[in-house]
Short mmCIF file of C-alpha atoms and ligand atoms in Angstrom, two decimals:
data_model
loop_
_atom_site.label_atom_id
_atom_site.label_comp_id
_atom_site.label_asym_id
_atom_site.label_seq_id
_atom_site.Cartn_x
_atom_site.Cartn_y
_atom_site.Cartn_z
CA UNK A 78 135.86 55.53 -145.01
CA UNK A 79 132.48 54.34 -145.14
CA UNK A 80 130.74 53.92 -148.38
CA UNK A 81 126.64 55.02 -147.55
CA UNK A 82 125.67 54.12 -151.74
CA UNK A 83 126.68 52.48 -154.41
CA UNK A 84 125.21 52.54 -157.85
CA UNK A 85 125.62 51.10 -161.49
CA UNK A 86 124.49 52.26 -164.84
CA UNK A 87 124.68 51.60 -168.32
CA UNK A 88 126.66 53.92 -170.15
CA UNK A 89 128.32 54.39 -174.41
CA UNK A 90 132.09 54.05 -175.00
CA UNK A 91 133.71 55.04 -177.72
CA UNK A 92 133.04 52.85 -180.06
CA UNK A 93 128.72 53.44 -178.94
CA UNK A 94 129.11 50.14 -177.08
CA UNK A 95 127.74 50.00 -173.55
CA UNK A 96 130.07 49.59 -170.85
CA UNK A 97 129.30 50.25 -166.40
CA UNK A 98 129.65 53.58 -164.74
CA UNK A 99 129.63 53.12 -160.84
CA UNK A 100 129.20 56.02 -158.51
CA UNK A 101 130.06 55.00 -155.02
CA UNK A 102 129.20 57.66 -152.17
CA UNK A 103 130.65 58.59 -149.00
CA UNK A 104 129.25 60.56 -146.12
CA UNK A 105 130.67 63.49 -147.31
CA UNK A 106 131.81 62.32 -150.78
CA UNK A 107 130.63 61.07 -154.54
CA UNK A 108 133.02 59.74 -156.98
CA UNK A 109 132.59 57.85 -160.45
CA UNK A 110 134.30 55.78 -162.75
CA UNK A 111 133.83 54.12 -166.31
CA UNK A 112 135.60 50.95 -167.22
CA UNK A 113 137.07 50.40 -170.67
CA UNK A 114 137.08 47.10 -173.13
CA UNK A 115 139.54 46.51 -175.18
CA UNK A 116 139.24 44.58 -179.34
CA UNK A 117 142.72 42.77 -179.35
CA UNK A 118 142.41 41.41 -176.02
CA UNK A 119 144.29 38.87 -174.60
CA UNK A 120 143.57 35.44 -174.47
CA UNK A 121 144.86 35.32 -170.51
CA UNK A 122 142.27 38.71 -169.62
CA UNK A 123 139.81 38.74 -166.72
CA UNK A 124 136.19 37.92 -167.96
CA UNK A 125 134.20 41.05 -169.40
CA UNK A 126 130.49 40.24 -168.92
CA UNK A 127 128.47 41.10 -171.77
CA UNK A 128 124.36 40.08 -171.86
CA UNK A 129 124.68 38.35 -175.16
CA UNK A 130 120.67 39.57 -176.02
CA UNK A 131 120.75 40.13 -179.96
CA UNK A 132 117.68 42.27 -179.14
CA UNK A 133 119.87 44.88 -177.36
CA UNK A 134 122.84 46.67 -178.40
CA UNK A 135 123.72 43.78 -180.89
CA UNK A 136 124.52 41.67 -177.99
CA UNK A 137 126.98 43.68 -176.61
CA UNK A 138 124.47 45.12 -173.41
CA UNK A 139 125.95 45.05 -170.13
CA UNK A 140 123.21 44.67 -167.64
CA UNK A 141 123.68 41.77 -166.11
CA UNK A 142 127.32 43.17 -164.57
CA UNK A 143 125.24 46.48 -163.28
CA UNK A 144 122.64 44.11 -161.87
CA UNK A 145 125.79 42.47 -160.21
CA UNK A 146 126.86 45.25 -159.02
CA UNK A 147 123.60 46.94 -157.74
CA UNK A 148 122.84 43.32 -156.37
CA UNK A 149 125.63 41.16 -155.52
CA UNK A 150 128.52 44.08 -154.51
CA UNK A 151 126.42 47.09 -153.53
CA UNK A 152 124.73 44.90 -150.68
CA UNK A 153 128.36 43.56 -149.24
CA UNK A 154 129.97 47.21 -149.54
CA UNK A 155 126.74 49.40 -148.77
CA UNK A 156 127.12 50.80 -144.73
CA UNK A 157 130.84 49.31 -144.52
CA UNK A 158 134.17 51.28 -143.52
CA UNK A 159 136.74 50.41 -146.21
CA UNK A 160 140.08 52.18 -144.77
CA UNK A 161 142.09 51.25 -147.55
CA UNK A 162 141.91 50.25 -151.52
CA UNK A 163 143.21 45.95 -150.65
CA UNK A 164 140.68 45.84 -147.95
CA UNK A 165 138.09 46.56 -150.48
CA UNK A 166 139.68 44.89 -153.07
CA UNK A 167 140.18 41.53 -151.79
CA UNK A 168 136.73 41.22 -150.35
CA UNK A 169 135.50 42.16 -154.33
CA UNK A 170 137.88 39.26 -155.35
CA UNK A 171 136.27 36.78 -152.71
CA UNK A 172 132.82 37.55 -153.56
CA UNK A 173 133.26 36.64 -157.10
CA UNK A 174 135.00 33.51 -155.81
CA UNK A 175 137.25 33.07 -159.42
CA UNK A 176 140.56 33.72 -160.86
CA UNK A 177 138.94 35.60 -164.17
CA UNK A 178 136.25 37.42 -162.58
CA UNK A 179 134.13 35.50 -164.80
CA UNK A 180 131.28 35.70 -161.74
CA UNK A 181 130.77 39.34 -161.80
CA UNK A 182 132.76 40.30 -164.73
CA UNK A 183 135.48 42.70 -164.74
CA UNK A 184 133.46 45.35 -165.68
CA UNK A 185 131.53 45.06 -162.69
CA UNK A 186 134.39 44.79 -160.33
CA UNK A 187 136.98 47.59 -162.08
CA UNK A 188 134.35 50.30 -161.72
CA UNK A 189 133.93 49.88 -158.07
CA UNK A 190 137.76 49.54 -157.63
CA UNK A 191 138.47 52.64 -159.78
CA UNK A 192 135.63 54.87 -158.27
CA UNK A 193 137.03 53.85 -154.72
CA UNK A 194 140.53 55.21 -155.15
CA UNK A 195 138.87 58.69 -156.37
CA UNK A 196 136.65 58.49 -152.80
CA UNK A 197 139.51 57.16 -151.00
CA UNK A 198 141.87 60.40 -152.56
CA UNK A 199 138.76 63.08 -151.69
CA UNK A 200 138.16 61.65 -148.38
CA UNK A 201 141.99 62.36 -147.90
CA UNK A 202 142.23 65.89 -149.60
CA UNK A 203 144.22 64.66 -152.57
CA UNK A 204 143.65 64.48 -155.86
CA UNK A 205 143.33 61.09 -157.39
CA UNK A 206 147.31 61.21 -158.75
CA UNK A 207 148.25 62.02 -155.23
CA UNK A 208 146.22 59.01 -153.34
CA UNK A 209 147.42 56.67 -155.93
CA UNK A 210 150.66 57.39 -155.21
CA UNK A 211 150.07 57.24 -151.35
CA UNK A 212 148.76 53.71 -151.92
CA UNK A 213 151.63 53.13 -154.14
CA UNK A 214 154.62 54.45 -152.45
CA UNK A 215 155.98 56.63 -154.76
CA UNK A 216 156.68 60.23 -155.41
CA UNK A 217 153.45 60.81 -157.74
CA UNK A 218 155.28 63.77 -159.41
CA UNK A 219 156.21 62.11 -162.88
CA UNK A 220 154.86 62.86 -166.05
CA UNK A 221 154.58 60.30 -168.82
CA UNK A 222 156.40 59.93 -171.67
CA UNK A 223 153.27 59.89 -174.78
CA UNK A 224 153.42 57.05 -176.74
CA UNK A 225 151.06 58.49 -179.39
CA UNK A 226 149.29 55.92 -181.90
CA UNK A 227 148.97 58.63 -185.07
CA UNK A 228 148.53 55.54 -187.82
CA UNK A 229 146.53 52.40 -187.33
CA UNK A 230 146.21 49.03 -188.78
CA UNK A 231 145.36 45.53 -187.46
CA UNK A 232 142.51 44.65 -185.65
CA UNK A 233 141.52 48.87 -185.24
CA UNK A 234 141.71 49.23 -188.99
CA UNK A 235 140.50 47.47 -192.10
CA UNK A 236 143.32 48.87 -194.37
CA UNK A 237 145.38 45.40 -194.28
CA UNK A 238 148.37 46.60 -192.61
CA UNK A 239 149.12 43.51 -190.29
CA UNK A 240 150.80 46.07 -187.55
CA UNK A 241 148.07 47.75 -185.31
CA UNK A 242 149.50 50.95 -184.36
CA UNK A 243 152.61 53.35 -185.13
CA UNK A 244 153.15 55.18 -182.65
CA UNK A 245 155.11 58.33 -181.94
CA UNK A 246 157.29 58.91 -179.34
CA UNK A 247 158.45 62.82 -178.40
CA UNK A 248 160.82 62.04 -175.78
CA UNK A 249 163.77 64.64 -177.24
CA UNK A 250 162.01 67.49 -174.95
CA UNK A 251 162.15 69.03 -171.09
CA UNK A 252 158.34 68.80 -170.35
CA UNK A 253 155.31 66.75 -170.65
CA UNK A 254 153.45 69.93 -172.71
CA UNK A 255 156.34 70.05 -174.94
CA UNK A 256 156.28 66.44 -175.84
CA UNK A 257 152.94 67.09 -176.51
CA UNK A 258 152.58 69.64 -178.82
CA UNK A 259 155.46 68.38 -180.83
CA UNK A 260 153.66 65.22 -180.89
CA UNK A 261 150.19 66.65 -181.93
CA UNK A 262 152.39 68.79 -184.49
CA UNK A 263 153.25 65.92 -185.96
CA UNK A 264 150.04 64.72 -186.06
CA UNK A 265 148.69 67.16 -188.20
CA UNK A 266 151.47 67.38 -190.86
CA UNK A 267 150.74 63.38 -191.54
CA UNK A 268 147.29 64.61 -192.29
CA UNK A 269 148.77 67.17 -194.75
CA UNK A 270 150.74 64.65 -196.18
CA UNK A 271 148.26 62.05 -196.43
CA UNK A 272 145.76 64.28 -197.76
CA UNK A 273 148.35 65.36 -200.37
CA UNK A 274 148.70 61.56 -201.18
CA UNK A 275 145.19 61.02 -202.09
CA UNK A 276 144.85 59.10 -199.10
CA UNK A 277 141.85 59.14 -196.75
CA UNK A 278 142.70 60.90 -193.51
CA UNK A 279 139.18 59.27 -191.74
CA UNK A 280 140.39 58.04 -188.29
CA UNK A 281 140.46 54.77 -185.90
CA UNK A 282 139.37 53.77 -182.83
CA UNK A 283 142.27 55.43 -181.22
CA UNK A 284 142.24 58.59 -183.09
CA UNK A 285 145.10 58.08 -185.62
CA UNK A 286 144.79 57.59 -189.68
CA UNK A 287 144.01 54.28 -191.15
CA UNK A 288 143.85 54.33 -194.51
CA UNK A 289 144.53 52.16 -197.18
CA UNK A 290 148.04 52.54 -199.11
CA UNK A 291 146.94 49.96 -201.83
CA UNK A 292 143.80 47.93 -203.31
CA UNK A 293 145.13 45.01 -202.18
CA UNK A 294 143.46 43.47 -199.20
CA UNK A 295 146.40 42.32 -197.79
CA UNK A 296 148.65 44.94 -197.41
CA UNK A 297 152.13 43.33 -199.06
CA UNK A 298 155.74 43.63 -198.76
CA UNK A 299 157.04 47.11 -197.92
CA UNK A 300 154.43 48.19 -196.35
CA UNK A 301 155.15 48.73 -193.23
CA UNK A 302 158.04 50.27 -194.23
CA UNK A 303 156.03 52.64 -196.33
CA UNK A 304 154.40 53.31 -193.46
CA UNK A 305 157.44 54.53 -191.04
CA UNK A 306 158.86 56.04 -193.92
CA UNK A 307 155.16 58.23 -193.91
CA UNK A 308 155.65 59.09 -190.11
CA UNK A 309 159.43 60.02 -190.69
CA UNK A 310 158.32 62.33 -193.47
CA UNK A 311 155.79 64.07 -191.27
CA UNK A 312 158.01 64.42 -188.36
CA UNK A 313 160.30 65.72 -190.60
CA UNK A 314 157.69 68.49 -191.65
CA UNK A 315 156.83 69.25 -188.53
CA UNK A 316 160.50 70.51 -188.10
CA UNK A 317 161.19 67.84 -185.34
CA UNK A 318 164.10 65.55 -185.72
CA UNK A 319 163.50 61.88 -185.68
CA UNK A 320 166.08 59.81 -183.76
CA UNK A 321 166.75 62.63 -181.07
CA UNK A 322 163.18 64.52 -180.63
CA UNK A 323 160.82 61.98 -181.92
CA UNK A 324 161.54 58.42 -182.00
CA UNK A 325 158.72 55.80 -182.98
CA UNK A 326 156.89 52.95 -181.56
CA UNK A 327 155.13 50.09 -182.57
CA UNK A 328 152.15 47.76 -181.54
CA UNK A 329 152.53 44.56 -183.69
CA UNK A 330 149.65 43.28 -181.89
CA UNK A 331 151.19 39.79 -183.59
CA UNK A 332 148.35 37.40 -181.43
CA UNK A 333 146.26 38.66 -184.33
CA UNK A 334 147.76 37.74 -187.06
CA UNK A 335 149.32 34.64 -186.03
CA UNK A 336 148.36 31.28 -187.53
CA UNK A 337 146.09 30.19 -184.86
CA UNK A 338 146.03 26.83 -186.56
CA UNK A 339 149.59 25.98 -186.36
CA UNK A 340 149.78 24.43 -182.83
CA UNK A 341 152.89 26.40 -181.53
CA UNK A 342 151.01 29.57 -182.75
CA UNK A 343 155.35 29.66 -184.14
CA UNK A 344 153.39 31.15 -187.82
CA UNK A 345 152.45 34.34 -188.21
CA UNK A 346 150.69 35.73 -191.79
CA UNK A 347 152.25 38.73 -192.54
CA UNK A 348 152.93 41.26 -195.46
CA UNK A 349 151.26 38.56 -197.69
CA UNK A 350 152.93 35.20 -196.52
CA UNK A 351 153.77 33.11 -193.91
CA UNK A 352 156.71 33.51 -191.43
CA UNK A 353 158.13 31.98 -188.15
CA UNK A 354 159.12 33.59 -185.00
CA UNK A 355 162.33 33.71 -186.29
CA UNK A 356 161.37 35.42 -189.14
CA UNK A 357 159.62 37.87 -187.18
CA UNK A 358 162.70 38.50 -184.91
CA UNK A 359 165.14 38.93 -188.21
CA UNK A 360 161.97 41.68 -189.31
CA UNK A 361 162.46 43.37 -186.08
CA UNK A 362 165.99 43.55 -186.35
CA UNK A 363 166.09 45.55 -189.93
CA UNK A 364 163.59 47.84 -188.77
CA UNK A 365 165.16 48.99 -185.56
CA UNK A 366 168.39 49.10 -187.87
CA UNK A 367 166.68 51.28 -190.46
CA UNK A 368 164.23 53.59 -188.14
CA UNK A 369 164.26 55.28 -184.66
CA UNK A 370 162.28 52.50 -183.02
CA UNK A 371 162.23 52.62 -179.27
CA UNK A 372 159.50 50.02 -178.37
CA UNK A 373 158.27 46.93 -179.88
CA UNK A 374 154.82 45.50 -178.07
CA UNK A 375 153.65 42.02 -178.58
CA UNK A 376 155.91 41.63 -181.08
CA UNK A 377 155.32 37.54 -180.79
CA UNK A 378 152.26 36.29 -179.72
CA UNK A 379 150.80 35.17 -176.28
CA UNK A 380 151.87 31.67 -176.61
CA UNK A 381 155.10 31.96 -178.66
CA UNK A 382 157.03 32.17 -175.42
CA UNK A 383 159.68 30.80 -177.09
CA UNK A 384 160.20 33.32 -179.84
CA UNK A 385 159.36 35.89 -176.87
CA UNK A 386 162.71 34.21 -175.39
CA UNK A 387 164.56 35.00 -178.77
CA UNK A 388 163.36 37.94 -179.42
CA UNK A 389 164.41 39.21 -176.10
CA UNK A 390 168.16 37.96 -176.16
CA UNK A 391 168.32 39.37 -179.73
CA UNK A 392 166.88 42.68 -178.98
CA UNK A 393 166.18 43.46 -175.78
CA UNK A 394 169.17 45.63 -175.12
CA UNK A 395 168.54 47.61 -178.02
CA UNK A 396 164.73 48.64 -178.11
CA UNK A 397 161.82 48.31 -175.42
CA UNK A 398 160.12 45.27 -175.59
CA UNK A 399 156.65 45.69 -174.25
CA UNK A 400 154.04 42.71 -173.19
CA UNK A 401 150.38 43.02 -173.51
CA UNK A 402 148.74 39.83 -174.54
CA UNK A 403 151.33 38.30 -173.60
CA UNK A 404 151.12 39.51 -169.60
CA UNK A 405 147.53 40.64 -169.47
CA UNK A 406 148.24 42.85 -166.67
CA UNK A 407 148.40 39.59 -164.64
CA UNK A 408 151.22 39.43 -161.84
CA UNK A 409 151.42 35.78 -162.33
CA UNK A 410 151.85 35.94 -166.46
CA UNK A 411 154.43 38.70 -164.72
CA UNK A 412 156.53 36.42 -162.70
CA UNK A 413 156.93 33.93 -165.62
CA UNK A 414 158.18 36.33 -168.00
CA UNK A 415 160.70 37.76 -165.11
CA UNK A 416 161.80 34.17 -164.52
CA UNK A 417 162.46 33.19 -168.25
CA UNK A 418 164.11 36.59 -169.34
CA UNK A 419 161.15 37.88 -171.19
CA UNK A 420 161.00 40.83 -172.78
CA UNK A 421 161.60 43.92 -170.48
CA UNK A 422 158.39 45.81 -170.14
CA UNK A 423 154.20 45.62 -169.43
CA UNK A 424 151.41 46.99 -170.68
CA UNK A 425 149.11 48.06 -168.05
CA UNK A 426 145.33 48.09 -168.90
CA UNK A 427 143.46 47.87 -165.50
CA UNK A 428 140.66 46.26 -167.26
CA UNK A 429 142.85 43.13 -168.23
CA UNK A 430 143.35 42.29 -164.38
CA UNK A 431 140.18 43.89 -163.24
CA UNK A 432 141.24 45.72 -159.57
CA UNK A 433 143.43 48.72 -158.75
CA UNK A 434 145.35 46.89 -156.43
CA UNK A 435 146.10 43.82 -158.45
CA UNK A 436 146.97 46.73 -161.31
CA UNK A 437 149.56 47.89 -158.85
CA UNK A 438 151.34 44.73 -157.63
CA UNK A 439 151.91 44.13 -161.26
CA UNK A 440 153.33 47.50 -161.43
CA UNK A 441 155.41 47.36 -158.62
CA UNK A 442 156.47 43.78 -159.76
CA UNK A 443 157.65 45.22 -163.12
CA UNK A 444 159.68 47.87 -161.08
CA UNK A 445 161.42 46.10 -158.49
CA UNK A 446 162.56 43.57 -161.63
CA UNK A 447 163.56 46.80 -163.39
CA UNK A 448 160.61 46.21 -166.41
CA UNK A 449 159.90 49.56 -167.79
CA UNK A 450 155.76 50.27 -167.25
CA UNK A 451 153.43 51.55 -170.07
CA UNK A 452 149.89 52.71 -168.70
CA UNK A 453 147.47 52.18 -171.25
CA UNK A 454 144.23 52.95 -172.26
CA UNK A 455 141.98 50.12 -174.33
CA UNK A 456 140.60 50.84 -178.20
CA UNK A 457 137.02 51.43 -176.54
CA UNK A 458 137.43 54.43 -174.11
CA UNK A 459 135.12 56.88 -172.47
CA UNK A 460 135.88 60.34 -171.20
CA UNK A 461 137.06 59.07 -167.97
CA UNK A 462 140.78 60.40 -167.54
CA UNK A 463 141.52 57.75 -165.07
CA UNK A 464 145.21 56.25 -166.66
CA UNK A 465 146.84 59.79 -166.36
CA UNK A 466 146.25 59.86 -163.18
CA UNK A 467 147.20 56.35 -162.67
CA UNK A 468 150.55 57.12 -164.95
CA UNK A 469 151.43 60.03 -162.68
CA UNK A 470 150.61 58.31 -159.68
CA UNK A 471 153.05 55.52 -160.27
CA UNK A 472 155.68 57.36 -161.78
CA UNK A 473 155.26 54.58 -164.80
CA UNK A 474 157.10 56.89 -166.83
CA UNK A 475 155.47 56.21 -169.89
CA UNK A 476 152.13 56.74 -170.88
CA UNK A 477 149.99 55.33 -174.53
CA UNK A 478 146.52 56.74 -174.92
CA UNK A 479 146.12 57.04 -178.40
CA UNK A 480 146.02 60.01 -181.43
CA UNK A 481 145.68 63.81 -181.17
CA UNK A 482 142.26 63.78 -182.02
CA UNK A 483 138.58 62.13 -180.65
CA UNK A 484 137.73 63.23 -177.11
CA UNK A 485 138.18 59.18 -175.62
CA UNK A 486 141.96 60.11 -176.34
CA UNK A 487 142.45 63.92 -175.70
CA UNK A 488 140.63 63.71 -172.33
CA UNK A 489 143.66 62.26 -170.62
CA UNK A 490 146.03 64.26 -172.56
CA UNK A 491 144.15 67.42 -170.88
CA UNK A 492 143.85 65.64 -167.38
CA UNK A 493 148.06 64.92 -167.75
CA UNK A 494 147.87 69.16 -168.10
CA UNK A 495 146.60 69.76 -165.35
CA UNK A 496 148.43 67.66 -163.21
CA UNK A 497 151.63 68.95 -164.76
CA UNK A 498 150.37 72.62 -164.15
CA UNK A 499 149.28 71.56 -160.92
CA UNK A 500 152.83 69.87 -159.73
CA UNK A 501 154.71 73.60 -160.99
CA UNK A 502 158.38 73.13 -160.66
CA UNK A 503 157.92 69.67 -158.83
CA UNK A 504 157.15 68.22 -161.70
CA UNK A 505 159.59 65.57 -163.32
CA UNK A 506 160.01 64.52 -166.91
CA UNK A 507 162.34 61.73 -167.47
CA UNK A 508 162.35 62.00 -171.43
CA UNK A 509 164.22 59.33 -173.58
CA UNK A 510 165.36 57.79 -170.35
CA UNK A 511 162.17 56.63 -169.69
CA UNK A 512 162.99 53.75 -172.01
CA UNK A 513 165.86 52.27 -170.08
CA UNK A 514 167.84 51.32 -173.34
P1 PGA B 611 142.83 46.85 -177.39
O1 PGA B 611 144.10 47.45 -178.11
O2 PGA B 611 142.38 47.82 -176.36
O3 PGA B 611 141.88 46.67 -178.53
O4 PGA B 611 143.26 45.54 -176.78
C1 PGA B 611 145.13 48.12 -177.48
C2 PGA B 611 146.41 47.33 -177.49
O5 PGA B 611 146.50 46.23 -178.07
O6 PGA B 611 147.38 47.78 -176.90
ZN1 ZN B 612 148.76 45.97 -177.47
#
C-alpha cells in the first residue's frame, strides 16, 4: 500500500487541550486518527511533545510534533509502499532514533501508526476491527466486557477521595448491549441518588460524578467505603444485582498519592494518614471481602514492586489485578512483571507505548502468559472510537472507556454497537469470565 500524503493538524481533546490529528492518504484511500494524553501518566510512558509557549494554549500547544510529522515523517513515508503495519512501524521507531519517542513525541508517531491500520483495513475491504485482528491473529469477533468509571476521585477530581475511579462492571449478562444498558441504568439511578443526597452530580473528565461527600479536603476514613456503599445502592435501584450482574472495579491510581519523598515510594497518604504497602494490601483485602470487587488497578505504585509482589500472592487469585503505571503499555515493564509474578493483568493505552504494533506485542505478551488485557482509553479523549475497535480486534475481552455520559466516552460505546450489530450471531461475549478469577 502506498501512502501518496500525509498530513498533521492541531486539533481540541476533551479536556480543550490540543492534541495531533494525522490523515494519511492512499491512492484510492483517506483515513484519520487522533491521539489521546493521559493526567495520571506513568512515570515509564513514551515522551508526549508539548511546545511549552505560555503564549499559546497555556503551554500545552502541540506544534512542534505536527511540524515533525509534516517535516521529519511525512517526507520518509510520502511515495513509499508500506505492505504491512511493523514495516511502517519500525522505520517510525528508527527515525526517532530513542527508546521514549522523546524525538518526535508520541503524539507525532501514534497518529501515523493509528491512521495506518484504518488505511491498511480499507485498502483490504475490512473494517478497522477486522484488519486489526488480521494483523493480530485472532478471531476479531469479541466484545468487551465495560469497565465503566461512573464516580471519580484522584487526580480527575478535586473532591479528596484518594481512589481515582469506581468503576462498574455488568458482566452478569449474554451481550455486549445488555451489559450496557444495565450499566448506563445504573448510571443514572446514582445521579438520582446523589441528587437526592444534596450532592453535586457535575461530572469528570471521564464522564462519571465527582463530588464532594464532606468539607474536608482530605476525604477521611470511610470514605471509600461510603463510596461503594453509594454504587451498591444505585445498582441496587436500578434492579440489577451486585455480585452476579454487576460487580465493581477500581482504579487506585496509588502512584498519585504515594509519598514520593519516602525513597521506596513503600508510603502512601491515604484516607487522612500515612500507610505502607502492607497496609494498602490488608485495605484491599477487607474491601474485596466486603464488596463485589473484580479488579484492582495500580493498586501499589510504579516503583513499589515489592508490595506489587505482595499484593499479588495475597490477592491475585481472588480479584484482577491490573497494571498501568506500573507497565506503561511497555513489553519490557511486561516481561519483568511476568518474570517476578506480578500482578495478572495490563492496561493498554496505545499512547503510553506510542505504535500499534508495539501496542500489540504487549498484548500478545500478556496473552500467551495468560494476563487478562484491559483496552483503555486516557482522561483526555477525542471522538475518535479507535480502542473499540482495537478491543474487538484483539479479543482483549475487556474494555474501560469511561461514564455514560460526554461524547469522548459514548463515542466508543456506539462504535462497540455497531460492531456487535455488525458481527450478528458471530458475535461472542465472554461475560464474568472475562476476568479469569
Ligand atoms: P489517565 O487516567 O489517562 O489520566 O492516565 C486513566 C488511568 O489512570 O487509567
Ligand atoms: Zn490507571
Amino acid at each position: 500500500m502506498k501512502i501518496i500524503d500525509c498530513q498533521a493538524r492541531e486539533v481540541l481533546d476533551s479536556r480543550g487541550y490540543p492534541t495531533v490529528e494525522v490523515e494519511l492518504t492512499s491512492e484510492h484511500h483517506q483515513a484519520r486518527a487522533i491521539v489521546p494524553s493521559g493526567a495520571s501518566t506513568g512515570e515509564g510512558e513514551a515522551l508526549e511533545l508539548r511546545d511549552g509557549d505560555q503564549k499559546r494554549y497555556l503551554g500545552k500547544g502541540v506544534l512542534k510534533a505536527v511540524q515533525n510529522v509534516q517535516k521529519e515523517i511525512a517526507p520518509a513515508i510520502v511515495g513509499k509502499d508500506f505492505v504491512e503495519q511493523t514495516i511502517l512501524d519500525s522505520l517510525l521507531r528508527k527515525l526517532d532514533g530513542t527508546s521514549n519517542k522523546s524525538h518526535f513525541g508520541a503524539n507525532a508517531i501514534l497518529p501515523v501508526s493509528m491512521a495506518y491500520s484504518r488505511l491498511f483495513a480499507l485498502e483490504n475491504k475490512k473494517s478497522l476491527s477486522e484488519g486489526i485482528a488480521h494483523q493480530f491473529g485472532t478471531s476479531g469477533l469479541t466484545l468487551p466486557v465495560p469497565l465503566m468509571n461512573i464516580f471519580n476521585g484522584g487526580k480527575h477530581a478535586d473532591n479528596g477521595i484518594a481512589v481515582q475511579e469506581f468503576m462498574i462492571i455488568p458482566a452478569g449478562f449474554n451481550t455486549f448491549s445488555e451489559s450496557l444498558r444495565a450499566g448506563v441504568e445504573v448510571f443514572h439511578q446514582l445521579k438520582k441518588i446523589l441528587t437526592k443526597k444534596g450532592l453535586t452530580t457535575a461530572v469528570g473528565d471521564e464522564g462519571g460524578f465527582a463530588p464532594k461527600l464532606s468539607d474536608e479536603k482530605e476525604a477521611g476514613p470511610g470514605s471509600h467505603e461510603k463510596v461503594m456503599t453509594l454504587l451498591l445502592e444505585a445498582i441496587d435501584s436500578a434492579g440489577y444485582k451486585a455480585g452476579s450482574q454487576i460487580y465493581l472495579a477500581l482504579d487506585c491510581a496509588s502512584s498519585e498519592f504515594v509519598n514520593k519523598e519516602n525513597k521506596n515510594h513503600t508510603e502512601y497518604w491515604f484516607e487522612g494518614s500515612g500507610r505502607t504497602s502492607n497496609e494498602m494490601v490488608q485495605i484491599y483485602e477487607k474491601w474485596i471481602s466486603h464488596y463485589p470487587i473484580l479488579s484492582i488497578e495500580d493498586g501499589l505504585a510504579e516503583h513499589d514492586w515489592d508490595g506489587w509482589s505482595t499484593l499479588t500472592q495475597k490477592l491475585g487469585k481472588k480479584v484482577q489485578l491490573v497494571g498501568d503505571d506500573l507497565f506503561v503499555t511497555n513489553p519490557e515493564f511486561l516481561k519483568k512483571g511476568i518474570d517476578l509474578k506480578v500482578a495478572n493483568s495490563i492496561l493498554i493505552k496505545l499512547n503510553q507505548i506510542g505504535t500499534v504494533t508495539e501496542t500489540l506485542d504487549a498484548m500478545r505478551m500478556a496473552h500467551t502468559a495468560g494476563y487478562t488485557t484491559v483496552v483503555s482509553h486516557r482522561s483526555g479523549e477525542s471522538e475518535d472510537a479507535f480502542i473499540a475497535d482495537l478491543a474487538v480486534g484483539t479479543d482483549a475481552g475487556q474494555i474501560k472507556t469511561g461514564s455514560a455520559s460526554r461524547t469522548d466516552r459514548t463515542a466508543k460505546y456506539n462504535q462497540l454497537l455497531r460492531i456487535e450489530q455488525a458481527l450478528g450471531s458471530r458475535a461472542k461475549y465472554l461475560g464474568k469470565s472475562a476476568f479469569k478469577i
